[in-house]
Short mmCIF file of C-alpha atoms and ligand atoms in Angstrom, two decimals:
data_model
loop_
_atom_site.label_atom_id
_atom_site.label_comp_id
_atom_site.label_asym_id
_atom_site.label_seq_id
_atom_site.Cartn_x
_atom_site.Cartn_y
_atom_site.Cartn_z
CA UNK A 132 -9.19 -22.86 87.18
CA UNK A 133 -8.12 -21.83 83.66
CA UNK A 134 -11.44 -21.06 80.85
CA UNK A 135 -7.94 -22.37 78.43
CA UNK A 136 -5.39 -23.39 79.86
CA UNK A 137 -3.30 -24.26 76.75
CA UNK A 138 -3.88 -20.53 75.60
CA UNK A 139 -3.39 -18.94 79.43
CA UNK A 140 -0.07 -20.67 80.57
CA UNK A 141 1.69 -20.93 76.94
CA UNK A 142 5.68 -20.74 77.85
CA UNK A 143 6.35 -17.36 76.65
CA UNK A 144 8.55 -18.48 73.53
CA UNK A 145 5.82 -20.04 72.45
CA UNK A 146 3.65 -16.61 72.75
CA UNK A 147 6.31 -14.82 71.16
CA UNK A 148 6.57 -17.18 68.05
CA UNK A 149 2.53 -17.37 67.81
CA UNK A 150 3.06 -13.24 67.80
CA UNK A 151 5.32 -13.65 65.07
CA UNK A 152 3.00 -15.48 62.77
CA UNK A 153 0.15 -13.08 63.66
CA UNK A 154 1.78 -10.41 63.24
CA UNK A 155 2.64 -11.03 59.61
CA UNK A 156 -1.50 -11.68 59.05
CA UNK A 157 -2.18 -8.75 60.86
CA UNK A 158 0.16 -6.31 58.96
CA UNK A 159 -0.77 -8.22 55.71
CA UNK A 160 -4.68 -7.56 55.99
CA UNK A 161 -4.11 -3.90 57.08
CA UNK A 162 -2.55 -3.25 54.07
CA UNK A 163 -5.66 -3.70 52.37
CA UNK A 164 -7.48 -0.49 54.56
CA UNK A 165 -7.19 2.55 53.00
CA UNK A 166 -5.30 4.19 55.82
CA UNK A 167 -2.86 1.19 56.20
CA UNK A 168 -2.35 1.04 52.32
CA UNK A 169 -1.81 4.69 52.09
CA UNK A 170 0.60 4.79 55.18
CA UNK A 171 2.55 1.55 54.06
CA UNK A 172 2.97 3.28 50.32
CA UNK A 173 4.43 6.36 51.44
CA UNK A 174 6.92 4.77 53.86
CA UNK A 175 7.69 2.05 51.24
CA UNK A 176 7.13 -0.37 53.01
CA UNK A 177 5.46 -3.59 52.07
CA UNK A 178 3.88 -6.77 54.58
CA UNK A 179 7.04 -8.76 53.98
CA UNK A 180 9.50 -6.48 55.69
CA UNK A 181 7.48 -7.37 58.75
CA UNK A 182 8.76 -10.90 59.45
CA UNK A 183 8.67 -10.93 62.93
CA UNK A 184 7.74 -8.37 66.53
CA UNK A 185 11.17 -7.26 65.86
CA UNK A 186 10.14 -5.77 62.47
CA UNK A 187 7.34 -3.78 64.70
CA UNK A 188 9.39 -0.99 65.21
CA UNK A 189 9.32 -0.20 61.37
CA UNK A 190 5.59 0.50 61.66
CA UNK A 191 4.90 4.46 62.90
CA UNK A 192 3.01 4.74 65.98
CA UNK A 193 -1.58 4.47 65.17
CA UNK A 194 -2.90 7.41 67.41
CA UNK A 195 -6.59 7.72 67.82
CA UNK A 196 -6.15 11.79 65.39
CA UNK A 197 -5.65 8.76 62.74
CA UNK A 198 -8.95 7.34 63.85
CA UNK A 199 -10.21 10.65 63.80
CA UNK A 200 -9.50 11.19 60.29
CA UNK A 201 -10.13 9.28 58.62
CA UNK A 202 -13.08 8.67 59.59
CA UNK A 203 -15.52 6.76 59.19
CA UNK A 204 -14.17 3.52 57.59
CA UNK A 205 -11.01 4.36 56.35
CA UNK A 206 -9.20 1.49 58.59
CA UNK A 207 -11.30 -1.24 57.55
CA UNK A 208 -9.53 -4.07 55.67
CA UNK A 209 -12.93 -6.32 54.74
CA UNK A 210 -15.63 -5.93 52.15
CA UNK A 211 -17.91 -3.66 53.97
CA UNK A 212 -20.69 -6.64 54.21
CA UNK A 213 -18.47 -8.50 56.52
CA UNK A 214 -18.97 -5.83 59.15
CA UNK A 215 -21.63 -7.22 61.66
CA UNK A 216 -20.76 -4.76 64.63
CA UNK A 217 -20.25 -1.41 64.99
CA UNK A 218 -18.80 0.35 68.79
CA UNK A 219 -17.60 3.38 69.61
CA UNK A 220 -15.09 4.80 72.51
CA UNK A 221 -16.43 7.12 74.97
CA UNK A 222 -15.34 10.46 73.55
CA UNK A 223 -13.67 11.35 76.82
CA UNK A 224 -10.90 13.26 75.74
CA UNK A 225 -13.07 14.63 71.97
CA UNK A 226 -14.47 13.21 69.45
CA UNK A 227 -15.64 9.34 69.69
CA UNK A 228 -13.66 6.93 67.44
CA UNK A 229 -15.77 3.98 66.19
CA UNK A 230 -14.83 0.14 65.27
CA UNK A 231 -16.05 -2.54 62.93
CA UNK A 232 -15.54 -6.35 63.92
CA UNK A 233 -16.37 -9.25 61.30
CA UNK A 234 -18.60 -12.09 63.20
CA UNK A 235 -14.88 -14.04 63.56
CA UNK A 236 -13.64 -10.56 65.36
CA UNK A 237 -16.86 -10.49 67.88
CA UNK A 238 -16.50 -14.29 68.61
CA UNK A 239 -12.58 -13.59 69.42
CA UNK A 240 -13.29 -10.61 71.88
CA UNK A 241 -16.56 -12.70 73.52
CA UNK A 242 -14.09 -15.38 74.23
CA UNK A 243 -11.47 -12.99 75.61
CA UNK A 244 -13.90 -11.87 77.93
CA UNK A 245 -15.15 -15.36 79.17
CA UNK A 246 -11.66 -15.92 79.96
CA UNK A 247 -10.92 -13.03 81.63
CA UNK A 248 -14.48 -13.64 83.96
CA UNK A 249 -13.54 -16.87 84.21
CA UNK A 250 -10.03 -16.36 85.90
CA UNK A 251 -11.60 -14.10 87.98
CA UNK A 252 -14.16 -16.48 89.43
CA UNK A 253 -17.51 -16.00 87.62
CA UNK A 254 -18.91 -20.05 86.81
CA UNK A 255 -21.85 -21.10 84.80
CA UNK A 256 -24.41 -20.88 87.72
CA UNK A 257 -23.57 -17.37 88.35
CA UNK A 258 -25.78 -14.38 88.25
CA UNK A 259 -24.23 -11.51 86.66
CA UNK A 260 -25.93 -7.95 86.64
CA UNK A 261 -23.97 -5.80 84.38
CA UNK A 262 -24.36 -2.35 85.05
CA UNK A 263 -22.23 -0.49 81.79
CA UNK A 264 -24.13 1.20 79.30
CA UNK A 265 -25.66 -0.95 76.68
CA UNK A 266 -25.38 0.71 73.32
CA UNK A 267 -21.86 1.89 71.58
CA UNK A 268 -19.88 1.81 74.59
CA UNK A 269 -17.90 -1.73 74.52
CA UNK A 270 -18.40 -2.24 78.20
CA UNK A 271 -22.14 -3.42 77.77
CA UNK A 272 -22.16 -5.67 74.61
CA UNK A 273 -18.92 -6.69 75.40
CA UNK A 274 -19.26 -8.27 79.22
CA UNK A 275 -22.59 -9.77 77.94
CA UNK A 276 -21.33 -11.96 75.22
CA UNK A 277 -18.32 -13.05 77.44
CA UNK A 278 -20.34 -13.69 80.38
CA UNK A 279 -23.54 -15.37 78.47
CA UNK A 280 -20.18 -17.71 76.84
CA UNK A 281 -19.15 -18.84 80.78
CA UNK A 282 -22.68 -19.92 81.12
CA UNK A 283 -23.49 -17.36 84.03
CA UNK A 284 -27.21 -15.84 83.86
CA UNK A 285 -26.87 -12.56 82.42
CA UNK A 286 -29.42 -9.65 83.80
CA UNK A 287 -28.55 -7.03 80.76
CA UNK A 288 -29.63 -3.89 83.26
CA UNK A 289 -27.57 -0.98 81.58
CA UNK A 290 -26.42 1.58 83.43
CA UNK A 291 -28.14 4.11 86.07
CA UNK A 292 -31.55 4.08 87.92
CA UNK A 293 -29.94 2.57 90.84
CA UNK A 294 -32.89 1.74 93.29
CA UNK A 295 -34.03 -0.52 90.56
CA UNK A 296 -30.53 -2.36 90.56
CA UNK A 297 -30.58 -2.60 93.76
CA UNK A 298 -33.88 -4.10 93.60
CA UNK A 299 -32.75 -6.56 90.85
CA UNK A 300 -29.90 -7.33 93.03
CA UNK A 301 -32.00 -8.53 95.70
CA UNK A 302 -34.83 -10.29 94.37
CA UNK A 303 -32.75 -12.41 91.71
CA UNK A 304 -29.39 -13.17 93.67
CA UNK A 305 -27.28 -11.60 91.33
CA UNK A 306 -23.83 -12.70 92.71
CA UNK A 307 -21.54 -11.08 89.89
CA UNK A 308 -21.53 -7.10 88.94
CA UNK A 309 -19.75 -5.40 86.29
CA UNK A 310 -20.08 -1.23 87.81
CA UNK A 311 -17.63 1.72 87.49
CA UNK A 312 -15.67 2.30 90.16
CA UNK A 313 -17.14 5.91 90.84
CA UNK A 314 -20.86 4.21 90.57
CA UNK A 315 -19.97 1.55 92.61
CA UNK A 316 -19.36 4.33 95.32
CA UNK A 317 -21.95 5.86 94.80
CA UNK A 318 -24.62 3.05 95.08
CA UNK A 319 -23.08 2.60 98.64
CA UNK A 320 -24.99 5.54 99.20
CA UNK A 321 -28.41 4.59 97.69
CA UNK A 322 -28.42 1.70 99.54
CA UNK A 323 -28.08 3.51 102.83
CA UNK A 324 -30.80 5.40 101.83
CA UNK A 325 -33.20 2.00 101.26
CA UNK A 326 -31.72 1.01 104.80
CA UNK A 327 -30.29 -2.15 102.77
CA UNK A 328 -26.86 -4.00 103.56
CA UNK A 329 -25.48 -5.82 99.97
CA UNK A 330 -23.65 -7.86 102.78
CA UNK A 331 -26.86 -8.47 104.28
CA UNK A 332 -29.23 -7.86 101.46
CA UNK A 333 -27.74 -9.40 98.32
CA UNK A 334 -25.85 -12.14 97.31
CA UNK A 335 -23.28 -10.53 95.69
CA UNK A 336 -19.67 -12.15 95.71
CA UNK A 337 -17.51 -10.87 92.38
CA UNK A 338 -17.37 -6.95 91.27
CA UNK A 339 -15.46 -6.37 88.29
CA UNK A 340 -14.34 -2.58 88.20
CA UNK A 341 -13.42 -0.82 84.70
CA UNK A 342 -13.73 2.16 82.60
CA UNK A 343 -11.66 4.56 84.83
CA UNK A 344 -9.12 4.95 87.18
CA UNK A 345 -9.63 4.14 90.16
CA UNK A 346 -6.76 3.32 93.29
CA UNK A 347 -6.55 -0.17 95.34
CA UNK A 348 -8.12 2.28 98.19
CA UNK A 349 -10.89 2.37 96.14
CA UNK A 350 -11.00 -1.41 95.21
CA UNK A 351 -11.17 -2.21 99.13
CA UNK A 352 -14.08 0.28 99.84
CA UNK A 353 -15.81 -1.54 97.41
CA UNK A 354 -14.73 -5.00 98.56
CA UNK A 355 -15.60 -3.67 102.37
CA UNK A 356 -19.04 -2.22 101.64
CA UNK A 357 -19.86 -5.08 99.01
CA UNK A 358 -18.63 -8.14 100.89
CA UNK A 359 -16.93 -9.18 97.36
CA UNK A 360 -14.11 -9.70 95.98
CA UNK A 361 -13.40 -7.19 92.93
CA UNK A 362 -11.48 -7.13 90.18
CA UNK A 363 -9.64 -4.90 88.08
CA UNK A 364 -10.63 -4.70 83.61
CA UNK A 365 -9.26 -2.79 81.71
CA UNK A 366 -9.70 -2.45 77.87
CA UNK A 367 -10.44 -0.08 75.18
CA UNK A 368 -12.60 0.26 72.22
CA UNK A 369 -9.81 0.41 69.96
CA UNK A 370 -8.43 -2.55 71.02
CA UNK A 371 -12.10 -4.13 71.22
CA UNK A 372 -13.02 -2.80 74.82
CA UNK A 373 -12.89 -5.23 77.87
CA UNK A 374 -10.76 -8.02 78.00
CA UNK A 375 -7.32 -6.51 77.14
CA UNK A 376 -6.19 -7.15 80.60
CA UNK A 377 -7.94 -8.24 83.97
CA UNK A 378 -6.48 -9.07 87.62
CA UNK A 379 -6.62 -13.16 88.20
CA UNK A 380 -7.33 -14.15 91.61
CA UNK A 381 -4.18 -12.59 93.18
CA UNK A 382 -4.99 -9.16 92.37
CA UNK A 383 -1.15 -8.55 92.07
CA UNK A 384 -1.80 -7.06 88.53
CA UNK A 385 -3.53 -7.01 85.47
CA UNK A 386 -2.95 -10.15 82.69
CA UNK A 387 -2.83 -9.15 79.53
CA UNK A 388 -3.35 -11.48 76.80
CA UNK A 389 -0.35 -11.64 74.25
CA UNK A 390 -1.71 -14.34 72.42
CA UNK A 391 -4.13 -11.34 70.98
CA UNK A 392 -2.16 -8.31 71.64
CA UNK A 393 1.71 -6.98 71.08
CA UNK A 394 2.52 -5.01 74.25
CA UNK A 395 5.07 -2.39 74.07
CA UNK A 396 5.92 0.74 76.69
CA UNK A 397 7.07 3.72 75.58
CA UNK A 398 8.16 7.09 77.07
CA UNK A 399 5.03 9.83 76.04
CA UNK A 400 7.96 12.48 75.29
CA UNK A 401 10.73 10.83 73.18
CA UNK A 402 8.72 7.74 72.28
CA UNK A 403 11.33 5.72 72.47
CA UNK A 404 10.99 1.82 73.92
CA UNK A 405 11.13 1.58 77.82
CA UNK A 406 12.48 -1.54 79.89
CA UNK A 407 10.04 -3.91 81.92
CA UNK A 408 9.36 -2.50 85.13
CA UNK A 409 9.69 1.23 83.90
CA UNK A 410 6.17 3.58 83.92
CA UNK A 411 5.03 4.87 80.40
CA UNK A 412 2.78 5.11 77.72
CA UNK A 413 0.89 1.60 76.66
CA UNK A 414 1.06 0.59 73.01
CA UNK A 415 -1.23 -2.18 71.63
CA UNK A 416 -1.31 -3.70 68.65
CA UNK A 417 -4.17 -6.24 67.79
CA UNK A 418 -3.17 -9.60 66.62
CA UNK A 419 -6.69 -11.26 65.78
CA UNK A 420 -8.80 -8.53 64.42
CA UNK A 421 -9.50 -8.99 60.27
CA UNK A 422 -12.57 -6.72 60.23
CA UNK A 423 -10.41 -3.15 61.70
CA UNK A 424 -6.37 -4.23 62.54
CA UNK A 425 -4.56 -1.38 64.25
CA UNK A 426 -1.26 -1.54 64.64
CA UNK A 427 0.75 0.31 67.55
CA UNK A 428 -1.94 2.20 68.94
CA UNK A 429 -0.87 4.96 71.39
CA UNK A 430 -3.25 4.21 74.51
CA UNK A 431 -2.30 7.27 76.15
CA UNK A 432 -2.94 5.48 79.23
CA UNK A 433 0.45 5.08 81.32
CA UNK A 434 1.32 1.87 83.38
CA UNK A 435 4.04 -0.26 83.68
CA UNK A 436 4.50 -4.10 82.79
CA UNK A 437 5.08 -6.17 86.16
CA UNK A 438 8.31 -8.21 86.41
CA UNK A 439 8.48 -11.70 87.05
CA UNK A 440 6.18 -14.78 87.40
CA UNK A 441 2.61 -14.69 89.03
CA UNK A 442 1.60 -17.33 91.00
CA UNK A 443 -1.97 -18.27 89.57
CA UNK A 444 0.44 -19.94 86.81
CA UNK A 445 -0.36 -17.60 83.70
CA UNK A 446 2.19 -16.52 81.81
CA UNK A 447 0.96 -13.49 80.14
CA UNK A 448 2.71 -10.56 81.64
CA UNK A 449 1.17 -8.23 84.36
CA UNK A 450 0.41 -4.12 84.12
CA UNK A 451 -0.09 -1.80 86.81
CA UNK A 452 -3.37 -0.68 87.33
CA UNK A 453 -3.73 2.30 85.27
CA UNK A 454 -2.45 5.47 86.53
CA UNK A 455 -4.81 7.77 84.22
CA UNK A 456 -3.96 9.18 80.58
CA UNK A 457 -1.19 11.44 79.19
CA UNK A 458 -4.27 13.82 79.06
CA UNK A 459 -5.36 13.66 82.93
CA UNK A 460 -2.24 15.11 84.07
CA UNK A 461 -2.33 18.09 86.08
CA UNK A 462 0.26 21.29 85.82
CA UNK A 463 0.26 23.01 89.28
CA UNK A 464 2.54 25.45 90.12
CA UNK A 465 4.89 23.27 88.49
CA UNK A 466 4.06 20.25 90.00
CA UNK A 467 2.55 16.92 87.61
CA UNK A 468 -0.49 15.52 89.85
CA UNK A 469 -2.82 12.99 88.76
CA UNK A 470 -6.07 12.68 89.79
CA UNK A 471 -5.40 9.18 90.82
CA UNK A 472 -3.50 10.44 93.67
CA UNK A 473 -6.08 12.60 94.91
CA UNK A 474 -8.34 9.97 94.96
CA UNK A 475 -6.50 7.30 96.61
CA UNK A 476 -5.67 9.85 99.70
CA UNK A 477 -9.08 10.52 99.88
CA UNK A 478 -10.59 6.95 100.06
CA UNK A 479 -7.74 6.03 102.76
CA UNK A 480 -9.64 8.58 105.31
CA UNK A 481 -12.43 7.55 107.74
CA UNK A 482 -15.54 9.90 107.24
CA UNK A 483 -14.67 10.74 103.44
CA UNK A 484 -17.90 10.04 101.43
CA UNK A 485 -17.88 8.45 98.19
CA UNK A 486 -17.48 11.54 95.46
CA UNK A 487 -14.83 14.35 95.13
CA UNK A 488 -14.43 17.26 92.43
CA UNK A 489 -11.20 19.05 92.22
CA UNK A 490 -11.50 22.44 90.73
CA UNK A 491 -8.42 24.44 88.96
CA UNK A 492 -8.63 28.30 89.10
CA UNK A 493 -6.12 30.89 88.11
CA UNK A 494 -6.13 33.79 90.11
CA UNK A 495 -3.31 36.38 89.87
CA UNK A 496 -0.97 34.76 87.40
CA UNK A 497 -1.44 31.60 90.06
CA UNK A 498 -2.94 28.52 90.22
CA UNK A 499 -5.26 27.15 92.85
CA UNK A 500 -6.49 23.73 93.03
CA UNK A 501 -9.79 23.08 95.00
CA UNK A 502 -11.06 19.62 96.51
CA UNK A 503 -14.69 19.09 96.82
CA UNK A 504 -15.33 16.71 99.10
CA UNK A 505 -18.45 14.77 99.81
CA UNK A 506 -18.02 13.85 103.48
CA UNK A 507 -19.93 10.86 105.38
CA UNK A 508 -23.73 11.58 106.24
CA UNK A 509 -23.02 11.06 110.16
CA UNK A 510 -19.89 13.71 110.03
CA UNK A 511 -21.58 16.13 108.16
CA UNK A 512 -24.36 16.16 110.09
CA UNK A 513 -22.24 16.39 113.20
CA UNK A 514 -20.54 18.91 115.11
CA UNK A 515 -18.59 21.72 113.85
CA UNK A 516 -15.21 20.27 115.09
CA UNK A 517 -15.49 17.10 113.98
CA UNK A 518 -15.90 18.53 110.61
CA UNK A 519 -13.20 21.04 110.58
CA UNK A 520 -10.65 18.26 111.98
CA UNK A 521 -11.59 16.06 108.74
CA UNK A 522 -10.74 19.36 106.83
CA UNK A 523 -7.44 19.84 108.23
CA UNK A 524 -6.53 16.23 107.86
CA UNK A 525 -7.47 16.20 104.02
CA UNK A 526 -5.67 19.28 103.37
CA UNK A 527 -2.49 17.55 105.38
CA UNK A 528 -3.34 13.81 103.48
CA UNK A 529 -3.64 15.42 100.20
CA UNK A 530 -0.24 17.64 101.06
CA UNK A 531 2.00 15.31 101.62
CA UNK A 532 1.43 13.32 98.50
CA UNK A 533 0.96 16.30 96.09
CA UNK A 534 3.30 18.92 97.50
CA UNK A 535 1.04 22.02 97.33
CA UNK A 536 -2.06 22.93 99.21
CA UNK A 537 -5.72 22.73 97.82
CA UNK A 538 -8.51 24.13 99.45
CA UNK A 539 -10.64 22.32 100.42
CA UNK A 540 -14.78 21.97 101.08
CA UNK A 541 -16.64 19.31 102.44
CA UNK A 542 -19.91 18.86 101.05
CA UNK A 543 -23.00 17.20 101.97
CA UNK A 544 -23.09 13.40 100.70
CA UNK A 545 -24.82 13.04 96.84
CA UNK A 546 -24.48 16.42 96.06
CA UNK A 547 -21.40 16.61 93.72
CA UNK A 548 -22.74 15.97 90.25
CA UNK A 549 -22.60 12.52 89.03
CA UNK A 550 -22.69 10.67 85.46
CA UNK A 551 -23.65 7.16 84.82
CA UNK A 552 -20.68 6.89 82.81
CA UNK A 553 -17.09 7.19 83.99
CA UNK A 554 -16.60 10.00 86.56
CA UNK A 555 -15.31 13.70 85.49
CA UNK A 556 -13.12 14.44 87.84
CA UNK A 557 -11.56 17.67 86.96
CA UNK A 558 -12.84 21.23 86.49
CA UNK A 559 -10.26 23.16 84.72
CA UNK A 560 -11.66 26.85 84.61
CA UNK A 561 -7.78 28.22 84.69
CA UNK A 562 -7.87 28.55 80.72
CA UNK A 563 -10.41 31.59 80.36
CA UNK A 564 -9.19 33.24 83.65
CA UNK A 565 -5.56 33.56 81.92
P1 LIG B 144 -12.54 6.86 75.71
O1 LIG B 144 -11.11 6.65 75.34
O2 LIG B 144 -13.21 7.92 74.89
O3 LIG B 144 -12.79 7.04 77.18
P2 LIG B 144 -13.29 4.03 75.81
O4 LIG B 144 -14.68 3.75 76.24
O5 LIG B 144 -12.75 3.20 74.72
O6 LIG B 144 -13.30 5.54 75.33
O7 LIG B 144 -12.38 3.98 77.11
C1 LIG B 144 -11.11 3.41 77.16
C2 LIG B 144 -10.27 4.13 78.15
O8 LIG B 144 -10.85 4.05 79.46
C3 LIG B 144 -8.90 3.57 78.32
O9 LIG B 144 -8.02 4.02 77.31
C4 LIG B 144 -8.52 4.06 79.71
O10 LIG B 144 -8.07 5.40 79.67
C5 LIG B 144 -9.84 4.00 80.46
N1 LIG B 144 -9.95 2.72 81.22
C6 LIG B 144 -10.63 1.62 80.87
N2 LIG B 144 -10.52 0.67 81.83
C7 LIG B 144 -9.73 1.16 82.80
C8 LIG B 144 -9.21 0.66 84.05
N3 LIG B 144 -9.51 -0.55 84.52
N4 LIG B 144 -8.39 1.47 84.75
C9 LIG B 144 -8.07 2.71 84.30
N5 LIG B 144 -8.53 3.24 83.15
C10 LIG B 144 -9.35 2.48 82.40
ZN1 LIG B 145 -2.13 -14.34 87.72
#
């Protein structure tokens, strides 16, 4: 049940005082990056006033504008010849950050990741098709490693060209994916269009769903269309990529592993620390990285840590599935809307296909929101009423949760434009119609 189950169900004062002590290697080799070194020296502040996670708060915040600038290898804190791997993050929100990991770094992440595919189910014996971009993006190399490490066959597909995944699929049993949410949608629809059934047609048993945001309404269209149970990842390439937190078998939650990472939650606005249980801004610090340590790194993504116990017997604490970034929130006539809740409305509704846009215009000093819809092949295709009755209930759905009303258009299934990497979800056009 547990890939280590000395390291999973440590009592927590045992995590805390491991912290400690990592903590104090951790700050000691940042001090030795230039960025660190330089930060540390004009706060006065040396590795020994760190004794313990108490200390942490002495340490100003790591945002990824520091990663930004100094750029390119101004947080390494090894000889440059230690480096053996080089990432990058996505560049969703501007320009990409990159990380360095040391061969001890890469083996530390790889085992994070068998753990975390482990708890979820995956076995030596499995076939797992992982469907991320190879290349820079952490979700390829990453999952590969980690699943090669629990002994599973590994078919290292990439992402995209999805008849020929769902070809692979079929004709070698592949019974574990890793997919983006939005993709994973979206295949639902090429395989109506080869007349296959992955129920039917595959062997598939385990998804494991990361990158993006996506709702639990989401999660059970893919378990329902799939036949599988999926599971939630979340990471990021600062923080190595995959395996800073993934759902066990409960799905109540995502672990995330303290024997490798300080968690803290803080409020976005004051940035001050926020009780367990309250929603905020996740802050990571990295607790076995030599090759690039960051300390306090503002995610931007907001959650909240779980209270209590969960049953599978770990004692790593549980976040919330992610409710998007600082950066994804949405002013509308005053009201904060993420596009998390536009999604999980939609995916609740019978005859909803599987992609939406929304669309922000300013017209007249006002602001409009408009939902593109891609509706189900059999609806759209159908008569008028049918249609317009979807319509109506979308715009009533997507009311009640959001308080204003979008407009919005149904469109024919596959015709919304789609990425192979995470989905783009929001048009904002309002800036140049000022
Ligand atoms: P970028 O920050 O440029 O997108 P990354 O590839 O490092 O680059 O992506 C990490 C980010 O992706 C996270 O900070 C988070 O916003 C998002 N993310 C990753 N996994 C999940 C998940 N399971 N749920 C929600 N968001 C996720
Ligand atoms: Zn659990």
């Amino acid at each position: 049940m547990y890939w280590n189950r000395e390291a999973e169900t440590m009592p927590m004062e045992r995590v805390r005082k491991l912290q400690d002590t990592l903590l104090r290697d951790t700050v000691a080799q940042a001090a030795g990056s230039h960025f660190y070194g330089e930060r540390f020296a004009a706060l006065g502040l040396t590795p020994a006033d760190i004794r313990s996670v108490d200390d942490l708060s002495k340490i100003p915040f790591t945002t990824k504008d520091d990663l930004r600038e100094d750029w390119p290898y101004g947080f390494v804190a090894v000889p440059r010849e230690e480096l053996v791997r080089m990432h990058s993050s996505s560049g969703t929100t501007g320009r990409a950050t990159v990380i360095f990991h040391t061969a001890d770094d890469l083996d530390a992440w790889t085992d994070l990741l068998a753990r975390s595919m482990y708890m979820a189910g995956m076995r030596k014996g499995d076939v797992f098709q992982n469907m991320m971009t190879y290349s820079l993006f952490t979700g390829g190399l990453g999952f590969h490693y980690g699943a090669e490490r629990v002994g599973a066959l590994v078919i290292p597909v990439g992402a995209g060209n999805s008849k020929r995944q769902i070809q692979l699929m079929s004709d070698f049993g592949t019974t574990a994916m890793h997919i983006i949410p939005s993709y994973a949608l979206h295949l639902s629809s090429v395989f109506e269009e080869m007349g296959l059934d992955p129920r039917r047609d595959t062997a598939l048993k385990l998804a494991f769903l990361g990158a993006e945001p996506h709702s639990e309404e989401t999660r059970r269209r893919v378990e329902d269309y799939y036949g599988v149970k999926a599971f939630n990842s979340y990471g990021l390439s600062e923080m190595n990529g995959p395996g800073v937190s993934f759902e066990c078998s409960c799905q109540c939650g995502m672990h995330i592993w303290e024997d490798n990472f300080i968690v803290e939650v803080i409020d976005p606005k004051t940035m001050e620390p926020l009780d367990e249980g309250e929603e905020g801004e996740l802050v990571l610090t990295t607790l076995k990285r030599r090759g690039m340590p960051i300390l306090r790194y503002r995610t931007k993504d907001l959650t909240r840590i779980i209270p209590g116990d969960c049953p599978c017997g770990r004692t790593h604490r549980r976040i919330e599935r992610i409710k998007g970034r600082t950066d994804d929130m949405m002013i509308i006539k005053g009201v904060n809307i993420f596009p998390i809740q536009i999604e999980k409305r939609l995916m609740d509704i019978p005859g909803v296909g599987s992609n939406f846009q929304i669309i922000l215009e300013r017209k007249d000093y006002n602001d409009h929101m408009i939902v593109k819809v891609e509706v189900q092949r059999e609806i759209f295709t159908g008569n008028l009423k049918q249609l317009e009755d979807l319509r109506r209930k979308i715009i009533e759905e997507l009311k009640s949760d959001i308080l204003i009303t979008p407009k919005v258009e149904l469109v024919e299934p596959n015709s919304l434009p789609k990425t192979e990497g995470k989905a783009v979800r929001v048009i904002d056009n309002r800036e140049r119609q000022q």
